[in-house]
Short mmCIF file of C-alpha atoms in Angstrom, two decimals:
data_model
loop_
_atom_site.label_atom_id
_atom_site.label_comp_id
_atom_site.label_asym_id
_atom_site.label_seq_id
_atom_site.Cartn_x
_atom_site.Cartn_y
_atom_site.Cartn_z
CA MET A 81 -20.89 -3.07 32.57
CA HIS A 82 -16.94 -2.24 31.66
CA ASP A 83 -17.11 -1.03 36.04
CA ARG A 84 -17.61 -3.53 38.08
CA THR A 85 -18.31 -6.43 35.55
CA ILE A 86 -16.34 -9.54 36.13
CA THR A 87 -19.34 -12.30 33.50
CA ALA A 88 -21.34 -11.72 30.94
CA ALA A 89 -23.54 -13.36 29.63
CA GLY A 90 -26.11 -12.70 26.22
CA ARG A 91 -27.51 -13.52 22.94
CA ALA A 92 -25.57 -12.33 19.79
CA ARG A 93 -25.41 -13.01 15.91
CA VAL A 94 -22.38 -14.34 14.28
CA GLU A 95 -21.31 -13.93 10.55
CA ARG A 96 -18.37 -14.91 8.73
CA GLY A 97 -17.08 -13.95 5.43
CA ARG A 98 -16.98 -16.04 2.33
CA ASN A 99 -13.77 -15.51 0.94
CA VAL A 100 -11.55 -18.70 1.68
CA LEU A 101 -8.23 -15.32 2.56
CA GLY A 102 -11.13 -13.76 5.21
CA ARG A 103 -11.86 -17.15 6.47
CA LEU A 104 -8.36 -18.17 7.65
CA MET A 105 -8.19 -14.52 8.51
CA ALA A 106 -11.05 -14.88 11.00
CA TRP A 107 -9.68 -19.01 11.92
CA THR A 108 -6.49 -17.14 12.76
CA VAL A 109 -7.79 -15.00 15.29
CA GLY A 110 -10.31 -17.58 16.59
CA PHE A 111 -13.56 -15.83 16.14
CA PRO A 112 -16.50 -18.45 16.74
CA GLY A 113 -18.62 -19.29 13.73
CA ALA A 114 -21.47 -17.98 12.35
CA SER A 115 -24.51 -18.33 13.60
CA GLU A 116 -28.25 -15.99 14.32
CA ASP A 117 -28.93 -17.03 17.91
CA ILE A 118 -26.45 -18.53 20.61
CA PRO A 119 -25.45 -17.43 23.77
CA VAL A 120 -21.99 -14.83 24.56
CA HIS A 121 -20.62 -16.13 27.80
CA VAL A 122 -18.15 -13.19 28.69
CA ARG A 123 -14.82 -13.34 31.63
CA PHE A 124 -13.01 -10.51 32.35
CA ASP A 125 -9.63 -10.83 34.23
CA THR A 126 -7.79 -8.23 34.81
CA ASP A 127 -3.57 -7.80 35.92
CA LYS A 128 -0.42 -5.53 35.96
CA ASN A 129 -0.64 -6.74 31.86
CA GLY A 130 -4.13 -4.94 31.80
CA GLU A 131 -7.31 -6.65 30.98
CA THR A 132 -8.20 -10.31 29.26
CA TRP A 133 -11.48 -11.21 27.98
CA THR A 134 -12.58 -14.57 27.06
CA ARG A 135 -15.49 -14.38 25.05
CA THR A 136 -16.82 -17.92 24.22
CA PHE A 137 -19.96 -18.07 22.18
CA GLY A 138 -21.88 -21.24 22.52
CA LYS A 139 -18.08 -23.79 22.65
CA HIS A 140 -16.11 -21.86 21.70
CA SER A 141 -13.95 -18.99 22.85
CA PHE A 142 -11.71 -16.77 22.82
CA SER A 143 -9.29 -13.60 24.29
CA SER A 144 -7.97 -11.27 23.42
CA LEU A 145 -5.41 -8.68 26.14
CA GLN A 146 -7.05 -4.99 26.09
CA SER A 147 -4.56 -2.44 27.47
CA ALA A 148 -3.24 0.71 28.00
CA GLY A 149 -1.35 2.29 24.84
CA ARG A 150 2.90 3.45 24.86
CA GLY A 151 4.78 4.98 23.02
CA ARG A 152 3.02 5.99 19.59
CA SER A 153 -0.24 4.64 21.36
CA GLN A 154 -0.19 6.53 24.66
CA ARG A 155 -3.32 7.74 25.03
CA LEU A 156 -5.28 4.68 23.36
CA LEU A 157 -6.89 0.79 23.77
CA CYS A 158 -4.45 -1.93 22.16
CA GLU A 159 -6.15 -4.96 21.72
CA ARG A 160 -3.42 -7.75 22.07
CA PHE A 161 -4.20 -10.99 20.34
CA GLY A 162 -1.67 -13.37 19.31
CA PRO A 163 1.38 -11.47 17.88
CA LEU A 164 -1.52 -8.55 16.22
CA THR A 165 -1.92 -5.95 18.29
CA PHE A 166 -4.54 -3.35 17.38
CA ALA A 167 -4.40 0.61 18.83
CA MET A 168 -8.67 2.06 19.21
CA ALA A 169 -9.21 5.23 19.89
CA LEU A 170 -12.18 5.24 21.63
CA VAL A 171 -14.69 7.89 20.26
CA ALA A 172 -18.28 8.78 21.45
CA GLU A 173 -20.75 9.91 18.98
CA ASP A 174 -24.19 9.93 18.32
CA GLY A 175 -24.78 7.96 21.80
CA ARG A 176 -22.68 4.95 20.91
CA LEU A 177 -18.58 4.83 21.96
CA ALA A 178 -16.95 3.55 19.27
CA LEU A 179 -13.65 2.48 18.36
CA VAL A 180 -11.81 3.90 15.92
CA LEU A 181 -8.53 1.73 14.63
CA ARG A 182 -5.44 4.12 14.57
CA ARG A 183 -2.53 1.99 13.41
CA TRP A 184 -1.72 -2.05 14.28
CA SER A 185 0.96 -4.45 14.27
CA PHE A 186 2.69 -7.69 14.21
CA PHE A 187 4.65 -8.64 17.38
CA GLY A 188 5.43 -4.84 17.66
CA LEU A 189 6.70 -4.40 14.16
CA PRO A 190 4.67 -1.35 12.79
CA LEU A 191 2.09 -2.42 9.87
CA PRO A 192 0.90 0.08 7.41
CA MET A 193 -2.36 0.96 7.69
CA TRP A 194 -3.51 0.51 3.71
CA LEU A 195 -3.08 -3.34 4.66
CA GLY A 196 -4.26 -4.11 7.52
CA PRO A 197 -8.39 -4.37 8.54
CA ARG A 198 -11.18 -2.16 8.35
CA SER A 199 -13.87 -2.29 11.50
CA THR A 200 -16.38 -0.81 12.23
CA SER A 201 -16.81 -1.37 16.32
CA TYR A 202 -18.84 0.14 19.18
CA GLU A 203 -20.96 -0.32 22.27
CA THR A 204 -24.61 1.32 23.30
CA VAL A 205 -27.21 0.39 26.12
CA LYS A 206 -30.78 -0.05 24.60
CA ASP A 207 -33.68 -1.34 26.77
CA GLY A 208 -31.05 -1.67 29.98
CA ARG A 209 -28.78 -3.93 28.49
CA PHE A 210 -25.52 -3.38 26.75
CA ARG A 211 -24.66 -3.42 23.14
CA PHE A 212 -21.98 -4.48 20.62
CA HIS A 213 -21.61 -4.99 17.53
CA VAL A 214 -17.83 -5.56 15.51
CA GLU A 215 -17.18 -5.83 12.00
CA ILE A 216 -13.50 -6.97 10.98
CA SER A 217 -13.54 -6.86 6.93
CA HIS A 218 -10.14 -6.19 4.60
CA PRO A 219 -9.57 -4.65 1.76
CA LEU A 220 -8.83 -7.98 -0.14
CA ALA A 221 -10.14 -10.41 1.97
CA GLY A 222 -13.88 -8.27 1.88
CA MET A 223 -15.36 -9.10 5.18
CA ILE A 224 -14.01 -11.73 8.11
CA ALA A 225 -16.22 -11.35 10.59
CA ARG A 226 -19.33 -9.80 12.11
CA TYR A 227 -20.83 -9.71 15.56
CA ARG A 228 -23.60 -7.70 17.07
CA GLY A 229 -25.92 -8.30 20.59
CA TRP A 230 -26.13 -8.21 23.92
CA LEU A 231 -24.90 -8.58 27.52
CA GLU A 232 -25.98 -8.19 30.88
CA PRO A 233 -24.23 -8.45 33.70
CA SER A 234 -24.22 -12.10 35.55
CA GLY A 235 -21.91 -14.21 38.42
CA PRO A 236 -22.22 -13.44 41.74
CA HIS A 237 -19.31 -10.43 41.59
CA GLY A 238 -21.13 -8.79 38.66
CA SER A 239 -22.80 -4.99 38.85
CA SER A 240 -26.62 -4.21 38.44
CA GLU A 241 -26.38 -0.90 36.93
CA ILE A 242 -24.97 -0.88 33.06
CA VAL A 243 -24.30 3.12 32.64
CA PRO A 244 -24.61 4.15 28.99
CA PRO A 245 -21.12 4.34 27.08
CA ALA A 246 -20.86 7.16 26.15
CA SER A 247 -21.09 9.17 29.71
CA LEU A 248 -17.80 6.85 30.87
CA ALA A 249 -15.74 7.91 27.28
CA SER A 250 -13.66 10.24 28.84
CA SER A 251 -12.53 8.22 32.19
CA ARG A 252 -11.79 5.24 29.92
CA GLN A 253 -9.68 7.72 27.51
CA SER A 254 -7.34 8.39 30.73
CA CYS A 255 -7.80 4.28 31.61
CA ALA A 256 -7.94 2.78 28.60
CA VAL A 257 -8.16 -0.75 29.50
CA HIS A 258 -11.77 -1.49 28.17
CA SER A 259 -12.95 -2.25 25.47
CA VAL A 260 -16.07 -2.85 23.13
CA GLN A 261 -15.68 -6.12 21.60
CA PRO A 262 -16.94 -8.95 23.77
#
């Protein structure tokens, strides 16, 4: 999925937290609203800065820039949502590829981990489909958003092969320009 695919399409379930602070955080990042079953389209645009993922849930879109970490974040995958950047380790375990948050920053200023969000995010392949699970929460706000579902390559440049993510972990860690988070 990460190797040659330009676009992917599938379905997802989206949940949003009920806490006012969590809902405000979800809105700020641009997470989609809650839905039991919604179409998902992801477009991957690569340039010298990294890879921009534009995720469209129904008619709602949001983007992030993913790139190889530098300096203290070397060997980590960095994902930027506006002024926030999250540096994550890619960990292959139990047949899936997990993203483990190691540091975060606001406009490049490092922030303490105790103040940051919590994330349970991973990808896997099941029944020939790329599966994703992304759950973001915060100690003060509770759940912010959770979305999970599946994707398949689509469009004229889609790859026809989906390789289990655990087998890609070592190659992805070295270049670190792809992420799990559709």
